[in-house]
Short mmCIF file of C-alpha atoms and ligand atoms in Angstrom, two decimals:
data_model
loop_
_atom_site.label_atom_id
_atom_site.label_comp_id
_atom_site.label_asym_id
_atom_site.label_seq_id
_atom_site.Cartn_x
_atom_site.Cartn_y
_atom_site.Cartn_z
CA MET A 28 -31.33 21.76 -16.02
CA SER A 29 -29.71 23.36 -13.00
CA LYS A 30 -26.08 22.50 -12.40
CA VAL A 31 -25.04 19.85 -9.90
CA ILE A 32 -22.56 21.30 -7.41
CA VAL A 33 -20.50 19.21 -4.97
CA VAL A 34 -19.20 20.78 -1.76
CA ALA A 35 -16.86 18.61 0.33
CA GLY A 36 -16.38 19.87 3.89
CA ALA A 37 -19.95 21.22 3.80
CA GLY A 38 -20.44 20.70 7.53
CA GLY A 39 -17.70 23.21 8.25
CA PHE A 40 -17.52 27.01 8.41
CA ILE A 41 -16.87 28.03 4.78
CA GLY A 42 -18.59 24.96 3.32
CA GLY A 43 -21.85 25.73 5.14
CA HIS A 44 -21.94 29.27 3.75
CA LEU A 45 -20.99 28.10 0.25
CA VAL A 46 -23.80 25.52 0.16
CA ALA A 47 -26.28 28.20 1.29
CA ASP A 48 -25.17 30.54 -1.51
CA MET A 49 -25.29 27.81 -4.18
CA LEU A 50 -28.84 26.82 -3.12
CA ARG A 51 -29.87 30.50 -3.21
CA GLN A 52 -28.70 30.53 -6.87
CA GLY A 53 -30.95 27.55 -7.61
CA PHE A 54 -28.23 24.92 -8.07
CA LYS A 55 -28.58 21.29 -7.02
CA VAL A 56 -26.08 20.71 -4.22
CA ARG A 57 -24.45 17.55 -2.94
CA ALA A 58 -22.92 18.26 0.45
CA ALA A 59 -20.47 15.91 2.18
CA ASP A 60 -18.75 15.97 5.56
CA ILE A 61 -17.20 13.38 7.86
CA LYS A 62 -18.95 14.92 10.87
CA PRO A 63 -22.32 13.52 11.86
CA LEU A 64 -25.12 15.79 10.59
CA ASP A 65 -25.92 17.14 14.06
CA GLU A 66 -22.37 18.54 14.28
CA TRP A 67 -22.59 20.43 10.96
CA TYR A 68 -22.44 24.22 11.47
CA GLN A 69 -25.24 24.63 8.93
CA VAL A 70 -27.59 21.91 7.68
CA HIS A 71 -29.42 22.74 4.44
CA ARG A 72 -32.30 20.33 3.93
CA LYS A 73 -32.56 21.21 0.22
CA ALA A 74 -29.09 19.80 -0.32
CA ASP A 75 -28.32 16.10 -0.76
CA ASN A 76 -26.31 15.63 2.45
CA SER A 77 -23.79 12.82 2.93
CA ALA A 78 -22.83 12.89 6.58
CA GLY A 79 -20.74 10.85 8.99
CA PRO A 80 -17.63 8.67 8.76
CA LEU A 81 -19.18 6.05 6.48
CA MET A 82 -20.99 8.17 3.89
CA GLY A 83 -19.34 11.57 4.27
CA ASP A 84 -15.62 10.81 4.53
CA VAL A 85 -13.92 12.01 1.32
CA ARG A 86 -10.66 10.31 2.17
CA ASP A 87 -12.62 7.26 1.08
CA TYR A 88 -12.41 7.02 -2.71
CA GLN A 89 -15.73 5.18 -3.03
CA ASN A 90 -17.52 8.06 -1.33
CA CYS A 91 -15.81 10.54 -3.66
CA ARG A 92 -16.88 8.57 -6.74
CA ARG A 93 -20.46 8.45 -5.52
CA ILE A 94 -20.76 12.18 -4.80
CA CYS A 95 -18.87 13.35 -7.92
CA LYS A 96 -20.65 11.12 -10.45
CA GLY A 97 -22.67 13.31 -12.82
CA ALA A 98 -21.57 16.53 -11.09
CA ASP A 99 -20.73 19.74 -12.95
CA GLU A 100 -18.60 21.56 -10.38
CA VAL A 101 -16.65 20.34 -7.33
CA TYR A 102 -15.53 22.51 -4.39
CA GLN A 103 -12.99 20.67 -2.27
CA LEU A 104 -12.95 22.34 1.18
CA ALA A 105 -12.65 19.23 3.37
CA ALA A 106 -9.60 19.33 5.63
CA ASP A 107 -8.57 18.57 9.21
CA MET A 108 -7.75 22.13 10.18
CA GLY A 109 -7.98 24.85 12.74
CA GLY A 110 -6.19 27.90 14.13
CA MET A 111 -2.58 27.95 15.31
CA GLY A 112 -3.46 26.02 18.47
CA PHE A 113 -4.57 23.06 16.37
CA ILE A 114 -2.23 23.04 13.36
CA GLU A 115 0.94 23.49 15.44
CA ASN A 116 0.02 20.46 17.54
CA ASN A 117 -1.48 18.13 14.92
CA LYS A 118 0.90 18.23 11.96
CA ALA A 119 0.41 14.58 11.04
CA LEU A 120 -3.39 14.84 11.10
CA CYS A 121 -3.21 18.00 8.97
CA MET A 122 -1.08 16.19 6.37
CA LEU A 123 -3.57 13.33 6.13
CA SER A 124 -5.96 15.74 4.42
CA VAL A 125 -3.93 14.91 1.33
CA LEU A 126 -6.09 11.77 1.10
CA SER A 127 -9.21 13.93 0.70
CA ASN A 128 -7.69 16.18 -1.97
CA THR A 129 -6.21 13.28 -3.92
CA HIS A 130 -9.37 11.17 -3.95
CA MET A 131 -11.62 14.14 -4.69
CA ILE A 132 -9.51 15.26 -7.66
CA LEU A 133 -9.27 11.68 -8.99
CA ALA A 134 -13.04 11.20 -8.70
CA SER A 135 -13.64 14.60 -10.33
CA GLN A 136 -11.36 13.66 -13.22
CA GLU A 137 -13.14 10.30 -13.56
CA ALA A 138 -16.55 12.00 -13.50
CA GLY A 139 -15.43 14.53 -16.11
CA VAL A 140 -16.57 17.54 -14.06
CA GLU A 141 -16.38 20.98 -15.70
CA LYS A 142 -14.67 22.75 -12.77
CA PHE A 143 -12.68 21.77 -9.67
CA PHE A 144 -11.91 24.29 -6.89
CA TYR A 145 -9.32 23.66 -4.17
CA ALA A 146 -9.14 25.63 -0.90
CA SER A 147 -5.49 26.41 -0.24
CA SER A 148 -4.07 28.71 2.41
CA ALA A 149 -1.72 31.61 3.17
CA CYS A 150 0.09 29.02 5.30
CA VAL A 151 1.86 27.94 2.06
CA TYR A 152 3.96 31.12 2.14
CA ASN A 153 7.68 31.03 2.89
CA ALA A 154 8.16 31.56 6.63
CA ASP A 155 11.28 33.69 6.06
CA LYS A 156 9.05 36.33 4.45
CA GLN A 157 6.88 36.57 7.56
CA LYS A 158 9.37 37.28 10.33
CA ASP A 159 8.51 40.96 10.83
CA PRO A 160 5.14 42.25 12.15
CA ASN A 161 5.69 45.20 9.82
CA VAL A 162 5.37 42.72 6.97
CA THR A 163 5.49 43.33 3.22
CA ALA A 164 2.24 41.93 1.87
CA LEU A 165 2.68 38.47 0.38
CA LYS A 166 2.70 38.13 -3.40
CA GLU A 167 1.78 34.80 -4.99
CA ALA A 168 5.42 34.20 -5.98
CA ASP A 169 6.45 34.34 -2.30
CA ALA A 170 5.41 30.67 -1.89
CA TYR A 171 8.70 29.64 -3.51
CA PRO A 172 11.26 28.51 -2.66
CA GLY A 173 8.97 26.42 -0.44
CA LEU A 174 9.17 26.90 3.34
CA PRO A 175 5.52 26.73 4.34
CA GLU A 176 3.91 26.24 7.77
CA ASP A 177 5.01 22.80 8.94
CA GLY A 178 2.52 19.99 8.38
CA TYR A 179 -0.59 21.89 7.24
CA GLY A 180 1.26 24.30 4.90
CA TRP A 181 3.22 21.54 3.14
CA GLU A 182 0.04 19.56 2.54
CA LYS A 183 -1.59 22.64 0.99
CA LEU A 184 1.41 23.45 -1.21
CA PHE A 185 1.64 19.84 -2.40
CA SER A 186 -2.07 19.73 -3.22
CA GLU A 187 -1.82 23.01 -5.17
CA ARG A 188 0.79 21.30 -7.34
CA MET A 189 -1.49 18.30 -7.77
CA CYS A 190 -4.22 20.64 -9.08
CA ARG A 191 -1.79 22.25 -11.52
CA HIS A 192 -0.58 18.92 -12.89
CA PHE A 193 -4.06 17.47 -13.23
CA ARG A 194 -4.85 20.55 -15.36
CA GLU A 195 -1.64 20.37 -17.40
CA ASP A 196 -1.55 16.57 -17.84
CA PHE A 197 -5.24 15.61 -17.88
CA GLY A 198 -7.00 18.86 -18.89
CA LEU A 199 -9.07 19.16 -15.70
CA HIS A 200 -10.21 22.75 -15.07
CA THR A 201 -8.68 23.35 -11.64
CA ARG A 202 -8.58 26.62 -9.69
CA CYS A 203 -6.97 27.34 -6.28
CA ALA A 204 -7.28 30.21 -3.85
CA ARG A 205 -4.99 30.90 -0.88
CA PHE A 206 -7.36 32.02 1.89
CA HIS A 207 -6.06 34.49 4.44
CA ASN A 208 -7.67 33.85 7.83
CA VAL A 209 -11.42 33.73 7.16
CA TYR A 210 -13.82 34.68 9.96
CA GLY A 211 -17.58 35.20 10.51
CA PRO A 212 -20.74 33.67 11.97
CA ASN A 213 -21.35 29.88 11.92
CA GLY A 214 -17.69 28.98 12.39
CA THR A 215 -15.56 27.38 15.10
CA TRP A 216 -15.42 29.58 18.25
CA GLU A 217 -14.39 27.16 21.01
CA GLY A 218 -12.85 23.71 21.55
CA GLY A 219 -9.28 24.43 20.41
CA ARG A 220 -9.66 24.66 16.59
CA GLU A 221 -10.82 28.30 16.63
CA LYS A 222 -8.75 31.04 15.01
CA ALA A 223 -7.94 34.43 16.53
CA PRO A 224 -11.06 36.50 15.57
CA ALA A 225 -13.48 33.94 17.08
CA ALA A 226 -11.20 33.19 20.04
CA ILE A 227 -10.85 36.88 20.93
CA CYS A 228 -14.62 37.42 20.60
CA ARG A 229 -15.22 34.41 22.89
CA LYS A 230 -12.72 35.61 25.48
CA VAL A 231 -14.22 39.12 25.57
CA ILE A 232 -17.73 37.66 25.86
CA ALA A 233 -16.56 35.35 28.69
CA ALA A 234 -15.22 38.43 30.49
CA VAL A 235 -18.55 40.24 29.99
CA VAL A 236 -20.64 37.26 31.15
CA SER A 237 -18.42 36.27 34.09
CA GLY A 238 -17.66 39.82 35.21
CA LYS A 239 -13.95 38.96 35.30
CA HIS A 240 -12.59 41.81 33.17
CA GLU A 241 -9.43 40.11 32.03
CA ILE A 242 -8.21 38.52 28.78
CA GLU A 243 -5.29 36.22 27.98
CA ILE A 244 -3.71 36.84 24.56
CA TRP A 245 -1.32 34.41 22.85
CA GLY A 246 2.07 35.84 22.04
CA ASP A 247 2.87 39.51 22.82
CA GLY A 248 -0.01 40.90 20.76
CA THR A 249 2.24 42.62 18.19
CA GLN A 250 1.77 39.81 15.65
CA THR A 251 0.03 41.11 12.54
CA ARG A 252 -2.60 39.54 10.26
CA SER A 253 -5.33 40.42 7.80
CA PHE A 254 -8.74 38.80 8.33
CA MET A 255 -11.28 38.17 5.53
CA PHE A 256 -15.02 38.18 6.20
CA ILE A 257 -16.87 35.04 5.11
CA ASP A 258 -19.11 36.76 2.54
CA ASP A 259 -16.04 37.96 0.62
CA CYS A 260 -14.63 34.45 0.75
CA VAL A 261 -17.78 32.84 -0.70
CA LYS A 262 -17.92 35.43 -3.47
CA GLY A 263 -14.20 35.07 -4.24
CA ILE A 264 -14.36 31.26 -4.42
CA GLN A 265 -16.97 31.38 -7.16
CA ARG A 266 -15.34 34.19 -9.11
CA ILE A 267 -11.96 32.42 -9.10
CA THR A 268 -13.54 29.08 -10.09
CA HIS A 269 -15.15 30.72 -13.12
CA SER A 270 -12.08 32.76 -14.02
CA ASP A 271 -9.08 32.16 -16.29
CA ILE A 272 -6.68 32.50 -13.35
CA LEU A 273 -4.52 29.40 -13.64
CA GLU A 274 -2.12 30.02 -10.75
CA PRO A 275 -3.06 29.79 -7.04
CA ILE A 276 -4.22 33.30 -6.12
CA ASN A 277 -4.47 35.26 -2.87
CA LEU A 278 -7.98 35.54 -1.48
CA GLY A 279 -7.69 37.71 1.59
CA SER A 280 -8.19 41.20 3.01
CA SER A 281 -5.32 43.69 2.77
CA GLU A 282 -6.38 45.46 6.00
CA LEU A 283 -3.42 44.72 8.30
CA VAL A 284 -3.91 44.81 12.11
CA THR A 285 -1.98 43.68 15.17
CA ILE A 286 -3.60 41.15 17.49
CA ASN A 287 -3.75 43.92 20.11
CA GLN A 288 -5.81 45.98 17.65
CA LEU A 289 -8.07 42.97 17.04
CA VAL A 290 -8.71 42.87 20.81
CA ASP A 291 -9.39 46.65 20.74
CA ILE A 292 -12.11 46.08 18.13
CA ALA A 293 -13.79 43.29 20.15
CA GLU A 294 -13.66 45.42 23.33
CA GLU A 295 -15.20 48.35 21.47
CA ILE A 296 -18.08 46.16 20.24
CA ALA A 297 -18.61 44.87 23.80
CA GLY A 298 -18.26 48.37 25.24
CA ILE A 299 -15.70 47.17 27.78
CA LYS A 300 -11.96 47.53 28.54
CA LEU A 301 -10.11 44.46 29.84
CA ASN A 302 -6.87 43.77 31.70
CA ARG A 303 -4.59 42.03 29.23
CA SER A 304 -2.11 39.26 29.99
CA TYR A 305 0.15 37.70 27.37
CA LYS A 306 0.98 34.02 27.05
CA LEU A 307 4.32 34.09 25.29
CA ASP A 308 4.69 30.30 25.00
CA ALA A 309 1.31 29.82 23.36
CA PRO A 310 1.15 28.98 19.60
CA ARG A 311 1.95 32.21 17.67
CA GLY A 312 2.62 31.21 14.07
CA VAL A 313 4.38 33.83 11.94
CA ALA A 314 5.17 37.34 13.20
CA GLY A 315 3.46 39.13 10.32
CA ARG A 316 1.20 38.21 7.39
CA ASN A 317 -0.78 40.25 4.87
CA SER A 318 -2.31 39.63 1.44
CA ASP A 319 -0.95 41.44 -1.63
CA ASN A 320 -4.07 41.81 -3.79
CA THR A 321 -2.43 43.32 -6.85
CA LYS A 322 -3.15 40.20 -8.92
CA ILE A 323 -6.78 39.61 -7.98
CA GLN A 324 -7.42 43.34 -8.45
CA GLY A 325 -5.77 43.07 -11.85
CA TYR A 326 -7.81 40.05 -12.91
CA MET A 327 -11.17 41.02 -11.43
CA GLY A 328 -11.10 44.67 -10.44
CA TRP A 329 -12.18 43.44 -7.03
CA GLU A 330 -10.67 42.36 -3.75
CA PRO A 331 -12.21 41.28 -0.41
CA ASP A 332 -13.39 44.58 1.03
CA THR A 333 -15.51 44.04 4.16
CA ARG A 334 -13.99 46.23 6.86
CA LEU A 335 -12.75 44.28 9.89
CA LYS A 336 -14.86 46.36 12.29
CA ASP A 337 -18.05 45.48 10.37
CA GLY A 338 -17.25 41.78 10.07
CA MET A 339 -16.26 41.52 13.72
CA GLU A 340 -19.53 43.15 14.76
CA LYS A 341 -21.54 40.41 13.04
CA THR A 342 -19.19 37.67 14.31
CA TYR A 343 -19.27 38.93 17.90
CA ARG A 344 -23.07 39.12 17.92
CA TRP A 345 -23.40 35.54 16.60
CA ILE A 346 -20.86 34.11 19.08
CA TYR A 347 -22.49 36.05 21.92
CA ASP A 348 -25.85 34.30 21.24
CA GLU A 349 -24.16 30.90 21.02
CA PHE A 350 -22.20 31.60 24.20
CA VAL A 351 -25.08 32.67 26.46
CA ASP A 352 -27.08 29.69 25.20
CA LYS A 353 -24.41 27.47 26.69
CA TYR A 354 -22.71 29.29 29.56
CA ASP A 355 -23.53 31.65 32.42
CA ALA A 356 -21.40 33.66 34.87
CA SER A 357 -20.41 30.57 36.86
CA THR A 358 -19.54 28.36 33.86
CA ALA A 359 -18.08 30.95 31.46
CA HIS A 360 -14.50 29.80 32.21
CA LYS A 361 -15.29 26.36 30.73
CA SER A 362 -15.51 27.95 27.26
CA SER A 363 -11.71 28.04 27.02
CA ILE A 364 -11.31 24.27 27.37
CA SER A 365 -9.86 22.63 24.28
CA THR A 366 -11.36 19.27 23.27
CA PHE A 367 -10.22 18.71 19.74
CA THR A 368 -8.76 15.23 20.16
CA LYS A 369 -11.33 12.46 20.55
CA GLY A 370 -11.30 10.83 23.96
CA SER A 371 -8.59 13.10 25.33
CA HIS A 372 -8.78 14.74 28.73
CA PRO A 373 -9.74 18.40 28.16
CA ILE A 374 -6.85 20.73 28.96
CA PRO A 375 -7.90 24.29 29.90
CA GLY A 376 -7.04 26.95 27.33
CA ASP A 377 -4.21 27.57 24.96
CA GLY A 378 -5.16 24.96 22.37
CA PHE A 379 -2.08 22.96 23.30
CA ASN A 380 -2.99 19.36 24.02
CA PRO A 381 -0.31 16.70 24.61
CA GLU A 382 -2.96 14.05 24.02
CA SER A 383 -2.82 15.07 20.34
CA LYS A 384 0.37 13.11 20.16
CA ASN A 385 -1.29 10.10 21.72
CA MET A 386 0.03 6.91 20.13
CA ASP A 387 -3.46 6.00 18.86
CA THR A 388 -4.43 9.34 17.38
CA TRP A 389 -3.08 8.23 13.95
CA LYS A 390 -5.99 5.77 13.77
CA GLN A 391 -8.20 8.75 12.99
CA GLY A 392 -6.44 8.74 9.63
CA ILE A 393 -8.10 5.49 8.50
CA PRO A 394 -11.50 6.03 6.86
CA ALA A 395 -14.25 4.07 8.65
CA GLY A 396 -15.45 2.77 5.30
CA TYR A 397 -12.17 0.93 4.75
CA ASN A 398 -12.57 -0.93 8.01
CA ALA A 399 -16.25 -1.61 7.37
CA ARG A 400 -15.48 -3.00 3.93
CA SER A 401 -12.24 -4.73 4.60
CA THR A 402 -12.64 -6.15 8.05
CA PRO A 403 -12.49 -9.84 7.26
CA LYS A 404 -15.68 -11.57 8.23
CA PRO A 405 -15.15 -13.88 11.17
CA ALA A 406 -14.31 -17.25 9.71
CA LYS A 407 -17.32 -19.49 9.80
CA ALA A 408 -16.85 -22.28 12.34
CA LYS A 409 -15.53 -25.14 10.31
CA LYS A 410 -18.04 -28.00 10.27
CA ALA A 411 -16.60 -31.25 11.68
CA PRO A 412 -15.71 -33.34 8.63
CA VAL A 413 -18.50 -35.89 8.05
CA LYS A 414 -16.87 -39.25 8.03
CA LYS A 415 -17.82 -40.62 4.62
CA LYS A 416 -19.30 -44.11 4.82
CA ALA A 417 -16.97 -46.54 3.07
CA LYS A 418 -18.43 -47.18 -0.29
CA PRO A 419 -19.31 -50.86 -0.87
CA VAL A 420 -16.56 -52.25 -3.12
CA ALA A 421 -18.12 -52.62 -6.57
CA LYS A 422 -18.14 -56.16 -7.86
CA LYS A 423 -15.92 -56.54 -10.93
CA GLY A 424 -17.80 -56.83 -14.32
CA LYS A 425 -19.58 -54.47 -16.74
CA ALA A 426 -22.24 -53.50 -14.27
CA GLY A 427 -19.46 -52.24 -12.01
CA LYS A 428 -18.11 -49.85 -14.56
CA LYS A 429 -21.42 -48.39 -15.39
CA LYS A 430 -22.05 -47.83 -11.79
CA GLY A 431 -18.82 -46.28 -11.08
CA LYS A 432 -18.26 -42.91 -12.85
CA ARG A 433 -14.72 -42.41 -14.00
CA VAL A 434 -13.07 -40.11 -11.46
CA GLY A 435 -12.77 -36.83 -12.99
CA ALA A 436 -15.22 -37.41 -15.74
CA ARG A 437 -17.57 -34.23 -15.93
P1 NAD B 18 -13.72 23.84 8.99
O1 NAD B 18 -12.85 23.02 9.86
O2 NAD B 18 -14.81 24.62 9.59
O3 NAD B 18 -14.34 22.92 7.82
C1 NAD B 18 -13.66 21.84 7.27
C2 NAD B 18 -14.67 20.69 7.25
O4 NAD B 18 -14.06 19.58 6.59
C3 NAD B 18 -15.08 20.22 8.65
O5 NAD B 18 -16.46 20.28 8.79
C4 NAD B 18 -14.58 18.79 8.72
O6 NAD B 18 -15.43 17.91 9.42
C5 NAD B 18 -14.55 18.43 7.24
N1 NAD B 18 -13.67 17.31 6.96
C6 NAD B 18 -12.43 17.08 7.46
N2 NAD B 18 -11.95 15.91 7.00
C7 NAD B 18 -12.93 15.40 6.18
C8 NAD B 18 -13.06 14.21 5.42
N3 NAD B 18 -12.10 13.30 5.41
N4 NAD B 18 -14.19 14.01 4.72
C9 NAD B 18 -15.19 14.92 4.72
N5 NAD B 18 -15.14 16.07 5.44
C10 NAD B 18 -14.03 16.30 6.15
O7 NAD B 18 -12.75 24.78 8.16
P2 NAD B 18 -13.06 26.00 7.17
O8 NAD B 18 -12.59 27.21 7.83
O9 NAD B 18 -14.46 25.91 6.67
O10 NAD B 18 -12.04 25.66 5.98
C11 NAD B 18 -12.46 25.12 4.73
C12 NAD B 18 -11.23 24.92 3.85
O11 NAD B 18 -10.57 26.18 3.68
C13 NAD B 18 -10.20 23.95 4.44
O12 NAD B 18 -9.60 23.22 3.41
C14 NAD B 18 -9.17 24.89 5.05
O13 NAD B 18 -7.90 24.31 5.13
C15 NAD B 18 -9.21 26.04 4.07
N6 NAD B 18 -8.74 27.31 4.69
C16 NAD B 18 -9.50 27.91 5.62
C17 NAD B 18 -9.03 29.11 6.20
C18 NAD B 18 -9.81 29.84 7.24
O14 NAD B 18 -9.30 30.85 7.73
N7 NAD B 18 -11.00 29.41 7.61
C19 NAD B 18 -7.81 29.64 5.80
C20 NAD B 18 -7.06 28.96 4.84
C21 NAD B 18 -7.55 27.80 4.26
O1 GDC B 19 -4.98 30.93 15.10
P1 GDC B 19 -4.73 32.11 14.22
O2 GDC B 19 -5.91 32.89 13.80
O3 GDC B 19 -3.92 31.56 12.97
O4 GDC B 19 -3.72 33.06 15.02
C1 GDC B 19 -3.43 34.36 14.58
C2 GDC B 19 -2.56 35.05 15.64
O5 GDC B 19 -3.40 35.35 16.77
C3 GDC B 19 -1.42 34.16 16.17
O6 GDC B 19 -0.24 34.90 16.27
C4 GDC B 19 -1.92 33.75 17.56
O7 GDC B 19 -0.89 33.50 18.48
C5 GDC B 19 -2.72 35.00 17.96
N1 GDC B 19 -3.67 34.75 19.04
C6 GDC B 19 -3.74 35.48 20.19
N2 GDC B 19 -4.66 34.96 21.03
C7 GDC B 19 -6.20 32.94 20.75
O8 GDC B 19 -6.78 32.95 21.84
C8 GDC B 19 -5.20 33.90 20.39
N3 GDC B 19 -6.50 31.95 19.84
C9 GDC B 19 -5.87 31.91 18.59
N4 GDC B 19 -6.24 30.93 17.74
N5 GDC B 19 -4.90 32.79 18.22
C10 GDC B 19 -4.57 33.77 19.11
C11 GDC B 19 -3.93 30.51 10.23
C12 GDC B 19 -4.09 29.00 10.27
C13 GDC B 19 -5.30 28.61 9.44
C14 GDC B 19 -5.21 29.20 8.06
C15 GDC B 19 -4.88 30.68 8.10
C16 GDC B 19 -4.55 31.27 6.74
O9 GDC B 19 -2.77 30.87 10.96
O10 GDC B 19 -4.27 28.59 11.61
O11 GDC B 19 -5.38 27.20 9.36
O12 GDC B 19 -4.28 28.52 7.28
O13 GDC B 19 -3.74 30.96 8.91
O14 GDC B 19 -4.42 32.64 6.88
P2 GDC B 19 -2.83 32.13 11.94
O15 GDC B 19 -3.34 33.32 11.25
O16 GDC B 19 -1.52 32.24 12.61
#
């Protein structure tokens, strides 16, 4: 009997690749995502797909119970997330992902699954350890004392603790990995949620297609990061889930580059040199971040090892095809419009969107299923009381009694 695998957040970047790999291994896969199916980055017909706000929202406990029942392994990747442009401007929405983690771990405990994996992030790390571009790679212990990325980082750190205590108190096999900036084909490349590798690829491609050989970079370009290719991420998730590693562990590349060097790589792939301008007030995040892989090397004799150049080549080619499908020289500039808040007026570039703080945006936090189930049905129009005909007064005597039942007698 092949195992039943649940992937929540399957319509997203990492989830889509994980479902593909699980199906390749012959597992039965239940895939869930709040996005309608036609917005999923990858749709795998062989999987049992739960899509859309009613069936696919894992903040809704009933949905979690349905998809986890009888499952063997659960991979909880669902989160409202994005690059710095999104998480710096949507801290409340990022924190609401705690509903997904909490309901998925509860439903997994109830279903008695064998293994539960939670996707945490390098954004849990203490900000004071990331103030220098010439950063010392982050060890797992550097998450404490806690001073994570505001909003998103706190939610991740809290949910890591939840996983630990479900294991310690209830015996659930939980494993967590802290991803360091994952990139690759079939991910977000425009709209405001994209991270640096995809954004830089898009901007270089827009320059190539439009003929305007210029690029705007957030910050001063000296910020440093390591970027992990998606294939390494998918492999690492499964190895960590099946390991004895109890603590949250780094899953990231240790190849450190500046953002300027990341632009160099994209230019080299495109065979072009661009005029660079720097937007210093754009979202920048920490000054420097890298993954210390001593522990994962120690446990597995392996660490994510796809070279950035090679991963960017594949990512650039994929985004290029998507881009030219949608834009030409006259419309290329539209690719930098951010649209991540429903119903908001698109604001060109930079990911910053004041509409994110719109007074109604919090309503996105209420699962549609709750409303559908709990919206009180409109009260039925009360029927006009039927005036009861006065009962003929019963004549006294035996007959009367028999006729008249004693009030209250059953
Ligand atoms: P993504 O945004 O592409 O995918 C997340 C998916 O979750 C989206 O498709 C979204 O629709 C879905 N989702 C959000 N709320 C949901 C809900 N209530 N119910 C069901 N689905 C819901 O992001 P990704 O890059 O694939 O990230 C996957 C996980 O890995 C996330 O938890 C993220 O925080 C974590 N992570 C990613 C990175 C990275 O660099 N990509 C880094 C650190 C951590
Ligand atoms: O967005 P991000 O990839 O997230 O940004 C990396 C650096 O690249 C930042 O300093 C940013 O200012 C710079 N940058 C320059 N130009 C651009 O056009 C651009 N777009 C973007 N997006 N960035 C640009 C991420 C989180 C994820 C996740 C990972 C974990 O933070 O956004 O949610 O948690 O960390 O590693 P980053 O690396 O700061």
